[in-house]
Amino acid sequence: MLEFMPSGNPFQDPLRFERRVPECTVVIFGANGDLTKRKLLPALYRLAYEQRLSPGFAVVGISRTPMTDERFRENMRESVARFLEDAPFDEEVWTGFATGLFYMAGDVNDPVCYQRLATRLRAIEETRRTGGNVLFYLSTQPSQYAAAARGIGAAGIASGNGWRRLVVEKPFGHDLKSARVLSDALHEVFDERDVYRIDHYLGKETVQNILAFRFGNGIFEPLWNRRYINHVQITAAESIGVEGRGSYYQEAGSLRDMIQNHLLQVMATIAMEPSATFDPGAVRDERAKLLRSIHVMKPDEVAANAVAGQYGASRVGAASVLGFREEPGVDPQSRTDTYAAATFFVENWRWAGVPFYIRTGKRLPKRVSEIAIHFNAPPHDMFDASGDGARPNLLIVRIQPEEGISLKFLSKQPGSGMKLRPVSMDFNYGSSFGGRSPSAYETLLLDAIAGDATLYTRQDMVEASWAAVEPIAAVWSEQKFDFPNYPCGAWGPEAADQMLARRGHVWRKP
Amino acid sequence: MSAILPQKVLHDLAGLWATMGGHADSGTETGASAGVLRACTMTLVVLLDDLPGAEAAAVQQRAGEAIAMVMREHPSRTIVIHLRPSGDAALEAHVSAQCWMPFGKSQQICCEQIDITATEAALSDVPGVVLPLAAPDLPLVVWCRPARLFRLPAFAGFFPLAGKVILDSAGFPDTGAILGDLATAIASGKRVCDLAWTRLTRRRELIAQIFENPVYLSQIATVTDVRIRCTGSAIPVSAYYFAAWLKQCLESGGAEPRLQFVSEGGEGRGELAVVEISGRNHVEVELVEGAVFEARVDTLANRTALPVFTDDALLREELGLIGHDPVYEKTVGLAAKLASGWEMEFH
């Protein structure tokens, strides 16, 4: 099924050995950017530290800044030492890893850059014995994706002795039409099976664990439908603001930046049908089917089912916090949503009538991402419970921080009489598995090198997600909002509470 | 062993949790206890020598530290059997909890521990005490720290209880005998593992990784010679394991290699120093210093710092593998044959 462990290698011991990947060169366009420094190189170094990479592994960084290989190595060393999470920096491992780091100054719009890259890749293939395998990673401005793909194609390096794959960071377009245009441009050069659209949320251990939890256990799946589940709440809250990304963020907004990709993918993972196998194609087929089953709102349904918000200046604790419109690089009249909430329905037998509430925002009270599955209350309340005792069962999948799963249920309070009290049964990743969890980028990079696209987004999934959010974006683009409509440190605008109250529901406060 | 009443031990355990729960506060939003979280994924039975003297005390202490570390990844009900060489057969048990506070968290994680003191003469009675104390519905693993106990007839009583028996043959003086016993146990369907084999995982992985390259993989059948270079006065058990594993892997890849053990000199218990695989390509994996290995393929060299082989690291790996281990089970038989002098050249 996957390429990472050829059955022909008699030395493999799958029970004990970590997953291994073939030799390859990773070409990073945008090698001087923040993503490379903060995420990609620390993740690759960490994979090297854990011996997940092959000895001949190589990286070619490309950006406009002139730099020698040595200078690039020194810069990356500083970045890795600084941004490495939950792991020590080992000088000896770095020394070995750095011998495989190379740099080329070049402009993605200049054909000469790709000719030079071709020469460099041939040399690396020879000296590092990479077998000609190349992973191109576009960590540039999205507007340069098409040019980079075409440049790779024109230079004849989209194919070679080994496999060639392309990793693309979000956003995958800014609406359905532009997503298709981008996709067409990538497909001029790469087959869809070789395009890896990265969504780092899907690389998180807890999101992957949703599949294990749902389909590895027999007791939950029978309850996983409209008969037992009342509604689902998906929350991705940030306590910080735009943190210097104001100019980017005001073009995107939370609906496009979070819901269209990360949170609809999470929803698809929670709600998808089981696939027959864990084959990447089969899993992604089911995710895509779910996304296509999301009810596409009509314009007159948007007001009741979607809420936009923008944070205003306020005091949090003892500190004054700027409103979005006061942030550097942000238009003082900006209409960008820093908060978005929406109610989605899935039109299939399993989920008909079950609301999926999704919310995300900046400057909310805390940083938390979770999925809360609210089960139906018992059909008859024999204990005459009221107040706390009336709370229905709740299953919470915590994505970050404190990754884990909690089940809330009622228990008899000790003592005479039948007083019920909610209690929590907790599974905590950190305490149950003492080992360090890999970062999302470690997981996803390793998967891409191994040819495992299970956690990557496919074009039909991108299009289905855009189809779900585009009507909301279209209505909002015509609407005049009374922004700001929530203060920093609050759980969003009141309208979001009202959206749930219409169906008798209340947002959970994580 | 009649002095130990399992019901009383279990009652003491329940009392321990009640006491710890009483110390917990109840400040969460739901009123759920925030104090301690009880965790248990298996029963781990640890057999330890309870000998007088500083050296024996240090061994016990290291084992205790390993148990504490292992619990964080494999929370378990741990039953530690302290075996005295002689003494009163009327023995005792007491219960305690091992707790830790994960970094940045407000809730302690706790595992329960039962310590039982027994004489070696009463070893055959111990399984009968362990059985009712084991956590229900969970695997039971026996870590037989002194490898010599594994060879005692009384140890046989643990096999029906144990999903897995772990021992460490590295320090056992008669390499051939212990490998023979391991091979016999496995041939009869028992699940046994050897930490001396576990220590080789990362080094085996380095070899496997080299042959992930299709160029080298396609040349396996050309391998003609395998040289295992060791330090010390005798061939260590790790060398037999590695040689057996390499020979089997290479043969399944179509090679018919000659196997040589080469002494690099030195006194006392030695270790596996260098592995050489020669054919159309020349592959070497050498222990350079500490836990740093250098893998060389023809002219290409790469250094890797492997994790230090602590008892807890080795145990964690083994406790993560409850079930058959086909590669080890296939290897141990050949390793035992090599140790008995079968088809071996030693220079």
PDB file of N, CA and C in Angstrom, chain B residues 109-189:
ATOM      1  N   ILE B 109      -0.678  11.678  38.489  1.00  0.00           N
ATOM      2  CA  ILE B 109      -0.993  10.356  37.947  1.00  0.00           C
ATOM      3  C   ILE B 109      -0.411   9.344  38.932  1.00  0.00           C
ATOM      4  N   CYS B 110      -1.175   8.362  39.306  1.00  0.00           N
ATOM      5  CA  CYS B 110      -0.692   7.404  40.302  1.00  0.00           C
ATOM      6  C   CYS B 110      -0.892   5.964  39.835  1.00  0.00           C
ATOM      7  N   CYS B 111       0.094   5.174  40.124  1.00  0.00           N
ATOM      8  CA  CYS B 111       0.003   3.740  39.881  1.00  0.00           C
ATOM      9  C   CYS B 111       0.238   3.028  41.206  1.00  0.00           C
ATOM     10  N   GLU B 112      -0.344   1.854  41.329  1.00  0.00           N
ATOM     11  CA  GLU B 112      -0.223   1.157  42.607  1.00  0.00           C
ATOM     12  C   GLU B 112       0.917   0.141  42.545  1.00  0.00           C
ATOM     13  N   GLN B 113       1.532  -0.041  43.687  1.00  0.00           N
ATOM     14  CA  GLN B 113       2.631  -1.008  43.764  1.00  0.00           C
ATOM     15  C   GLN B 113       2.429  -1.898  44.975  1.00  0.00           C
ATOM     16  N   ILE B 114       2.623  -3.180  44.771  1.00  0.00           N
ATOM     17  CA  ILE B 114       2.543  -4.147  45.877  1.00  0.00           C
ATOM     18  C   ILE B 114       3.929  -4.761  46.011  1.00  0.00           C
ATOM     19  N   ASP B 115       4.498  -4.681  47.180  1.00  0.00           N
ATOM     20  CA  ASP B 115       5.815  -5.277  47.429  1.00  0.00           C
ATOM     21  C   ASP B 115       5.637  -6.540  48.258  1.00  0.00           C
ATOM     22  N   ILE B 116       6.173  -7.623  47.755  1.00  0.00           N
ATOM     23  CA  ILE B 116       6.077  -8.899  48.479  1.00  0.00           C
ATOM     24  C   ILE B 116       7.485  -9.409  48.731  1.00  0.00           C
ATOM     25  N   THR B 117       7.722  -9.820  49.945  1.00  0.00           N
ATOM     26  CA  THR B 117       9.026 -10.400  50.264  1.00  0.00           C
ATOM     27  C   THR B 117       8.860 -11.912  50.375  1.00  0.00           C
ATOM     28  N   ALA B 118       9.719 -12.633  49.696  1.00  0.00           N
ATOM     29  CA  ALA B 118       9.636 -14.104  49.718  1.00  0.00           C
ATOM     30  C   ALA B 118      11.045 -14.681  49.736  1.00  0.00           C
ATOM     31  N   THR B 119      11.140 -15.930  50.124  1.00  0.00           N
ATOM     32  CA  THR B 119      12.445 -16.589  50.009  1.00  0.00           C
ATOM     33  C   THR B 119      12.501 -17.291  48.662  1.00  0.00           C
ATOM     34  N   GLU B 120      13.703 -17.504  48.228  1.00  0.00           N
ATOM     35  CA  GLU B 120      13.855 -18.164  46.929  1.00  0.00           C
ATOM     36  C   GLU B 120      13.251 -19.569  46.967  1.00  0.00           C
ATOM     37  N   ALA B 121      13.320 -20.192  48.159  1.00  0.00           N
ATOM     38  CA  ALA B 121      12.764 -21.540  48.286  1.00  0.00           C
ATOM     39  C   ALA B 121      11.255 -21.531  48.082  1.00  0.00           C
ATOM     40  N   ALA B 122      10.651 -20.377  48.339  1.00  0.00           N
ATOM     41  CA  ALA B 122       9.195 -20.284  48.199  1.00  0.00           C
ATOM     42  C   ALA B 122       8.776 -19.734  46.834  1.00  0.00           C
ATOM     43  N   LEU B 123       9.722 -19.659  45.898  1.00  0.00           N
ATOM     44  CA  LEU B 123       9.421 -19.073  44.583  1.00  0.00           C
ATOM     45  C   LEU B 123       8.230 -19.759  43.903  1.00  0.00           C
ATOM     46  N   SER B 124       8.129 -21.071  44.108  1.00  0.00           N
ATOM     47  CA  SER B 124       7.037 -21.798  43.442  1.00  0.00           C
ATOM     48  C   SER B 124       5.669 -21.385  43.993  1.00  0.00           C
ATOM     49  N   ASP B 125       5.647 -20.788  45.202  1.00  0.00           N
ATOM     50  CA  ASP B 125       4.371 -20.347  45.779  1.00  0.00           C
ATOM     51  C   ASP B 125       3.942 -18.974  45.258  1.00  0.00           C
ATOM     52  N   VAL B 126       4.898 -18.233  44.729  1.00  0.00           N
ATOM     53  CA  VAL B 126       4.614 -16.838  44.376  1.00  0.00           C
ATOM     54  C   VAL B 126       3.519 -16.708  43.311  1.00  0.00           C
ATOM     55  N   PRO B 127       3.531 -17.514  42.242  1.00  0.00           N
ATOM     56  CA  PRO B 127       2.470 -17.350  41.232  1.00  0.00           C
ATOM     57  C   PRO B 127       1.067 -17.449  41.832  1.00  0.00           C
ATOM     58  N   GLY B 128       0.905 -18.297  42.812  1.00  0.00           N
ATOM     59  CA  GLY B 128      -0.411 -18.452  43.447  1.00  0.00           C
ATOM     60  C   GLY B 128      -0.843 -17.193  44.183  1.00  0.00           C
ATOM     61  N   VAL B 129       0.115 -16.420  44.658  1.00  0.00           N
ATOM     62  CA  VAL B 129      -0.206 -15.156  45.330  1.00  0.00           C
ATOM     63  C   VAL B 129      -0.451 -14.066  44.295  1.00  0.00           C
ATOM     64  N   VAL B 130       0.328 -14.103  43.225  1.00  0.00           N
ATOM     65  CA  VAL B 130       0.233 -13.059  42.193  1.00  0.00           C
ATOM     66  C   VAL B 130      -1.113 -13.131  41.467  1.00  0.00           C
ATOM     67  N   LEU B 131      -1.583 -14.348  41.232  1.00  0.00           N
ATOM     68  CA  LEU B 131      -2.785 -14.526  40.407  1.00  0.00           C
ATOM     69  C   LEU B 131      -3.973 -13.689  40.908  1.00  0.00           C
ATOM     70  N   PRO B 132      -4.348 -13.782  42.182  1.00  0.00           N
ATOM     71  CA  PRO B 132      -5.500 -12.963  42.610  1.00  0.00           C
ATOM     72  C   PRO B 132      -5.195 -11.476  42.717  1.00  0.00           C
ATOM     73  N   LEU B 133      -3.913 -11.125  42.734  1.00  0.00           N
ATOM     74  CA  LEU B 133      -3.558  -9.702  42.871  1.00  0.00           C
ATOM     75  C   LEU B 133      -3.453  -8.992  41.525  1.00  0.00           C
ATOM     76  N   ALA B 134      -3.441  -9.767  40.463  1.00  0.00           N
ATOM     77  CA  ALA B 134      -3.274  -9.160  39.133  1.00  0.00           C
ATOM     78  C   ALA B 134      -4.501  -8.321  38.787  1.00  0.00           C
ATOM     79  N   ALA B 135      -4.269  -7.221  38.074  1.00  0.00           N
ATOM     80  CA  ALA B 135      -5.387  -6.375  37.627  1.00  0.00           C
ATOM     81  C   ALA B 135      -6.202  -7.151  36.595  1.00  0.00           C
ATOM     82  N   PRO B 136      -7.511  -7.257  36.796  1.00  0.00           N
ATOM     83  CA  PRO B 136      -8.314  -8.083  35.888  1.00  0.00           C
ATOM     84  C   PRO B 136      -8.353  -7.537  34.462  1.00  0.00           C
ATOM     85  N   ASP B 137      -8.491  -8.429  33.524  1.00  0.00           N
ATOM     86  CA  ASP B 137      -8.692  -8.104  32.102  1.00  0.00           C
ATOM     87  C   ASP B 137      -7.521  -7.373  31.464  1.00  0.00           C
ATOM     88  N   LEU B 138      -6.386  -7.366  32.102  1.00  0.00           N
ATOM     89  CA  LEU B 138      -5.236  -6.656  31.527  1.00  0.00           C
ATOM     90  C   LEU B 138      -4.066  -7.617  31.412  1.00  0.00           C
ATOM     91  N   PRO B 139      -3.151  -7.366  30.495  1.00  0.00           N
ATOM     92  CA  PRO B 139      -2.013  -8.276  30.346  1.00  0.00           C
ATOM     93  C   PRO B 139      -1.134  -8.303  31.604  1.00  0.00           C
ATOM     94  N   LEU B 140      -0.495  -9.450  31.803  1.00  0.00           N
ATOM     95  CA  LEU B 140       0.455  -9.568  32.918  1.00  0.00           C
ATOM     96  C   LEU B 140       1.831  -9.867  32.326  1.00  0.00           C
ATOM     97  N   VAL B 141       2.799  -9.059  32.722  1.00  0.00           N
ATOM     98  CA  VAL B 141       4.163  -9.224  32.219  1.00  0.00           C
ATOM     99  C   VAL B 141       5.087  -9.466  33.403  1.00  0.00           C
ATOM    100  N   VAL B 142       5.978 -10.427  33.251  1.00  0.00           N
ATOM    101  CA  VAL B 142       6.939 -10.726  34.322  1.00  0.00           C
ATOM    102  C   VAL B 142       8.317 -10.247  33.876  1.00  0.00           C
ATOM    103  N   TRP B 143       8.918  -9.390  34.676  1.00  0.00           N
ATOM    104  CA  TRP B 143      10.304  -8.980  34.431  1.00  0.00           C
ATOM    105  C   TRP B 143      11.172  -9.746  35.434  1.00  0.00           C
ATOM    106  N   CYS B 144      11.879 -10.721  34.916  1.00  0.00           N
ATOM    107  CA  CYS B 144      12.698 -11.579  35.763  1.00  0.00           C
ATOM    108  C   CYS B 144      14.109 -10.997  35.752  1.00  0.00           C
ATOM    109  N   ARG B 145      14.351 -10.106  36.690  1.00  0.00           N
ATOM    110  CA  ARG B 145      15.597  -9.334  36.598  1.00  0.00           C
ATOM    111  C   ARG B 145      16.844 -10.210  36.748  1.00  0.00           C
ATOM    112  N   PRO B 146      16.920 -11.074  37.753  1.00  0.00           N
ATOM    113  CA  PRO B 146      18.082 -11.984  37.761  1.00  0.00           C
ATOM    114  C   PRO B 146      17.814 -13.121  36.769  1.00  0.00           C
ATOM    115  N   ALA B 147      18.589 -13.156  35.711  1.00  0.00           N
ATOM    116  CA  ALA B 147      18.328 -14.136  34.644  1.00  0.00           C
ATOM    117  C   ALA B 147      18.409 -15.571  35.159  1.00  0.00           C
ATOM    118  N   ARG B 148      19.188 -15.783  36.224  1.00  0.00           N
ATOM    119  CA  ARG B 148      19.354 -17.154  36.718  1.00  0.00           C
ATOM    120  C   ARG B 148      18.012 -17.729  37.191  1.00  0.00           C
ATOM    121  N   LEU B 149      17.100 -16.891  37.684  1.00  0.00           N
ATOM    122  CA  LEU B 149      15.808 -17.402  38.168  1.00  0.00           C
ATOM    123  C   LEU B 149      15.035 -18.080  37.046  1.00  0.00           C
ATOM    124  N   PHE B 150      15.229 -17.582  35.854  1.00  0.00           N
ATOM    125  CA  PHE B 150      14.528 -18.135  34.694  1.00  0.00           C
ATOM    126  C   PHE B 150      14.852 -19.605  34.505  1.00  0.00           C
ATOM    127  N   ARG B 151      16.040 -20.023  34.963  1.00  0.00           N
ATOM    128  CA  ARG B 151      16.483 -21.399  34.764  1.00  0.00           C
ATOM    129  C   ARG B 151      16.022 -22.328  35.891  1.00  0.00           C
ATOM    130  N   LEU B 152      15.425 -21.727  36.955  1.00  0.00           N
ATOM    131  CA  LEU B 152      14.978 -22.569  38.069  1.00  0.00           C
ATOM    132  C   LEU B 152      13.662 -23.255  37.717  1.00  0.00           C
ATOM    133  N   PRO B 153      13.499 -24.514  38.105  1.00  0.00           N
ATOM    134  CA  PRO B 153      12.218 -25.205  37.815  1.00  0.00           C
ATOM    135  C   PRO B 153      11.021 -24.462  38.403  1.00  0.00           C
ATOM    136  N   ALA B 154      11.216 -23.789  39.543  1.00  0.00           N
ATOM    137  CA  ALA B 154      10.090 -23.108  40.190  1.00  0.00           C
ATOM    138  C   ALA B 154       9.548 -21.965  39.347  1.00  0.00           C
ATOM    139  N   PHE B 155      10.372 -21.470  38.431  1.00  0.00           N
ATOM    140  CA  PHE B 155       9.932 -20.331  37.622  1.00  0.00           C
ATOM    141  C   PHE B 155       8.804 -20.733  36.659  1.00  0.00           C
ATOM    142  N   ALA B 156       8.726 -22.008  36.366  1.00  0.00           N
ATOM    143  CA  ALA B 156       7.727 -22.488  35.390  1.00  0.00           C
ATOM    144  C   ALA B 156       6.314 -22.067  35.772  1.00  0.00           C
ATOM    145  N   GLY B 157       6.065 -21.867  37.063  1.00  0.00           N
ATOM    146  CA  GLY B 157       4.727 -21.486  37.521  1.00  0.00           C
ATOM    147  C   GLY B 157       4.286 -20.120  37.018  1.00  0.00           C
ATOM    148  N   PHE B 158       5.233 -19.302  36.559  1.00  0.00           N
ATOM    149  CA  PHE B 158       4.859 -17.970  36.068  1.00  0.00           C
ATOM    150  C   PHE B 158       4.326 -17.997  34.629  1.00  0.00           C
ATOM    151  N   PHE B 159       4.734 -19.022  33.888  1.00  0.00           N
ATOM    152  CA  PHE B 159       4.361 -19.016  32.466  1.00  0.00           C
ATOM    153  C   PHE B 159       2.849 -19.015  32.222  1.00  0.00           C
ATOM    154  N   PRO B 160       2.071 -19.792  32.991  1.00  0.00           N
ATOM    155  CA  PRO B 160       0.621 -19.763  32.727  1.00  0.00           C
ATOM    156  C   PRO B 160      -0.008 -18.388  32.996  1.00  0.00           C
ATOM    157  N   LEU B 161       0.609 -17.580  33.851  1.00  0.00           N
ATOM    158  CA  LEU B 161       0.057 -16.261  34.161  1.00  0.00           C
ATOM    159  C   LEU B 161       0.497 -15.209  33.160  1.00  0.00           C
ATOM    160  N   ALA B 162       1.697 -15.382  32.673  1.00  0.00           N
ATOM    161  CA  ALA B 162       2.358 -14.272  31.997  1.00  0.00           C
ATOM    162  C   ALA B 162       2.034 -14.213  30.510  1.00  0.00           C
ATOM    163  N   GLY B 163       1.648 -13.029  30.068  1.00  0.00           N
ATOM    164  CA  GLY B 163       1.529 -12.795  28.639  1.00  0.00           C
ATOM    165  C   GLY B 163       2.904 -12.662  28.033  1.00  0.00           C
ATOM    166  N   LYS B 164       3.867 -12.321  28.884  1.00  0.00           N
ATOM    167  CA  LYS B 164       5.230 -12.151  28.393  1.00  0.00           C
ATOM    168  C   LYS B 164       6.193 -12.229  29.580  1.00  0.00           C
ATOM    169  N   VAL B 165       7.342 -12.845  29.343  1.00  0.00           N
ATOM    170  CA  VAL B 165       8.398 -12.869  30.358  1.00  0.00           C
ATOM    171  C   VAL B 165       9.607 -12.137  29.788  1.00  0.00           C
ATOM    172  N   ILE B 166      10.123 -11.193  30.581  1.00  0.00           N
ATOM    173  CA  ILE B 166      11.272 -10.402  30.131  1.00  0.00           C
ATOM    174  C   ILE B 166      12.476 -10.757  31.002  1.00  0.00           C
ATOM    175  N   LEU B 167      13.581 -11.039  30.360  1.00  0.00           N
ATOM    176  CA  LEU B 167      14.801 -11.202  31.135  1.00  0.00           C
ATOM    177  C   LEU B 167      15.953 -10.567  30.384  1.00  0.00           C
ATOM    178  N   ASP B 168      17.098 -10.563  31.021  1.00  0.00           N
ATOM    179  CA  ASP B 168      18.267  -9.952  30.393  1.00  0.00           C
ATOM    180  C   ASP B 168      19.422 -10.931  30.489  1.00  0.00           C
ATOM    181  N   SER B 169      19.768 -11.518  29.346  1.00  0.00           N
ATOM    182  CA  SER B 169      20.804 -12.559  29.373  1.00  0.00           C
ATOM    183  C   SER B 169      22.210 -11.965  29.324  1.00  0.00           C
ATOM    184  N   ALA B 170      22.318 -10.639  29.163  1.00  0.00           N
ATOM    185  CA  ALA B 170      23.639 -10.043  28.931  1.00  0.00           C
ATOM    186  C   ALA B 170      24.623 -10.340  30.062  1.00  0.00           C
ATOM    187  N   GLY B 171      24.131 -10.370  31.281  1.00  0.00           N
ATOM    188  CA  GLY B 171      25.053 -10.586  32.388  1.00  0.00           C
ATOM    189  C   GLY B 171      25.190 -12.038  32.793  1.00  0.00           C
ATOM    190  N   PHE B 172      24.517 -12.929  32.082  1.00  0.00           N
ATOM    191  CA  PHE B 172      24.519 -14.331  32.487  1.00  0.00           C
ATOM    192  C   PHE B 172      25.824 -14.996  32.053  1.00  0.00           C
ATOM    193  N   PRO B 173      26.490 -15.692  32.964  1.00  0.00           N
ATOM    194  CA  PRO B 173      27.825 -16.203  32.624  1.00  0.00           C
ATOM    195  C   PRO B 173      27.827 -17.246  31.509  1.00  0.00           C
ATOM    196  N   ASP B 174      26.837 -18.117  31.473  1.00  0.00           N
ATOM    197  CA  ASP B 174      26.842 -19.188  30.472  1.00  0.00           C
ATOM    198  C   ASP B 174      25.916 -18.804  29.311  1.00  0.00           C
ATOM    199  N   THR B 175      26.499 -18.146  28.327  1.00  0.00           N
ATOM    200  CA  THR B 175      25.709 -17.619  27.209  1.00  0.00           C
ATOM    201  C   THR B 175      24.975 -18.736  26.467  1.00  0.00           C
ATOM    202  N   GLY B 176      25.688 -19.816  26.228  1.00  0.00           N
ATOM    203  CA  GLY B 176      25.086 -20.918  25.478  1.00  0.00           C
ATOM    204  C   GLY B 176      23.889 -21.499  26.206  1.00  0.00           C
ATOM    205  N   ALA B 177      24.013 -21.641  27.530  1.00  0.00           N
ATOM    206  CA  ALA B 177      22.926 -22.249  28.309  1.00  0.00           C
ATOM    207  C   ALA B 177      21.682 -21.381  28.308  1.00  0.00           C
ATOM    208  N   ILE B 178      21.869 -20.090  28.530  1.00  0.00           N
ATOM    209  CA  ILE B 178      20.685 -19.219  28.620  1.00  0.00           C
ATOM    210  C   ILE B 178      20.020 -19.074  27.251  1.00  0.00           C
ATOM    211  N   LEU B 179      20.837 -18.997  26.196  1.00  0.00           N
ATOM    212  CA  LEU B 179      20.233 -18.919  24.859  1.00  0.00           C
ATOM    213  C   LEU B 179      19.489 -20.216  24.532  1.00  0.00           C
ATOM    214  N   GLY B 180      20.060 -21.328  24.973  1.00  0.00           N
ATOM    215  CA  GLY B 180      19.400 -22.625  24.758  1.00  0.00           C
ATOM    216  C   GLY B 180      18.059 -22.678  25.474  1.00  0.00           C
ATOM    217  N   ASP B 181      18.030 -22.195  26.715  1.00  0.00           N
ATOM    218  CA  ASP B 181      16.771 -22.191  27.471  1.00  0.00           C
ATOM    219  C   ASP B 181      15.732 -21.281  26.815  1.00  0.00           C
ATOM    220  N   LEU B 182      16.204 -20.118  26.347  1.00  0.00           N
ATOM    221  CA  LEU B 182      15.281 -19.196  25.690  1.00  0.00           C
ATOM    222  C   LEU B 182      14.699 -19.827  24.430  1.00  0.00           C
ATOM    223  N   ALA B 183      15.574 -20.463  23.662  1.00  0.00           N
ATOM    224  CA  ALA B 183      15.117 -21.083  22.416  1.00  0.00           C
ATOM    225  C   ALA B 183      14.114 -22.197  22.718  1.00  0.00           C
ATOM    226  N   THR B 184      14.373 -22.949  23.766  1.00  0.00           N
ATOM    227  CA  THR B 184      13.468 -24.044  24.131  1.00  0.00           C
ATOM    228  C   THR B 184      12.111 -23.494  24.560  1.00  0.00           C
ATOM    229  N   ALA B 185      12.156 -22.443  25.388  1.00  0.00           N
ATOM    230  CA  ALA B 185      10.894 -21.864  25.861  1.00  0.00           C
ATOM    231  C   ALA B 185      10.063 -21.351  24.688  1.00  0.00           C
ATOM    232  N   ILE B 186      10.720 -20.695  23.773  1.00  0.00           N
ATOM    233  CA  ILE B 186       9.981 -20.126  22.628  1.00  0.00           C
ATOM    234  C   ILE B 186       9.468 -21.234  21.718  1.00  0.00           C
ATOM    235  N   ALA B 187      10.276 -22.257  21.550  1.00  0.00           N
ATOM    236  CA  ALA B 187       9.827 -23.374  20.700  1.00  0.00           C
ATOM    237  C   ALA B 187       8.590 -24.046  21.294  1.00  0.00           C
ATOM    238  N   SER B 188       8.427 -23.951  22.617  1.00  0.00           N
ATOM    239  CA  SER B 188       7.244 -24.569  23.230  1.00  0.00           C
ATOM    240  C   SER B 188       6.072 -23.580  23.340  1.00  0.00           C
ATOM    241  N   GLY B 189       6.200 -22.445  22.664  1.00  0.00           N
ATOM    242  CA  GLY B 189       5.057 -21.518  22.575  1.00  0.00           C
ATOM    243  C   GLY B 189       5.012 -20.447  23.632  1.00  0.00           C
TER     244      GLY B 189
END
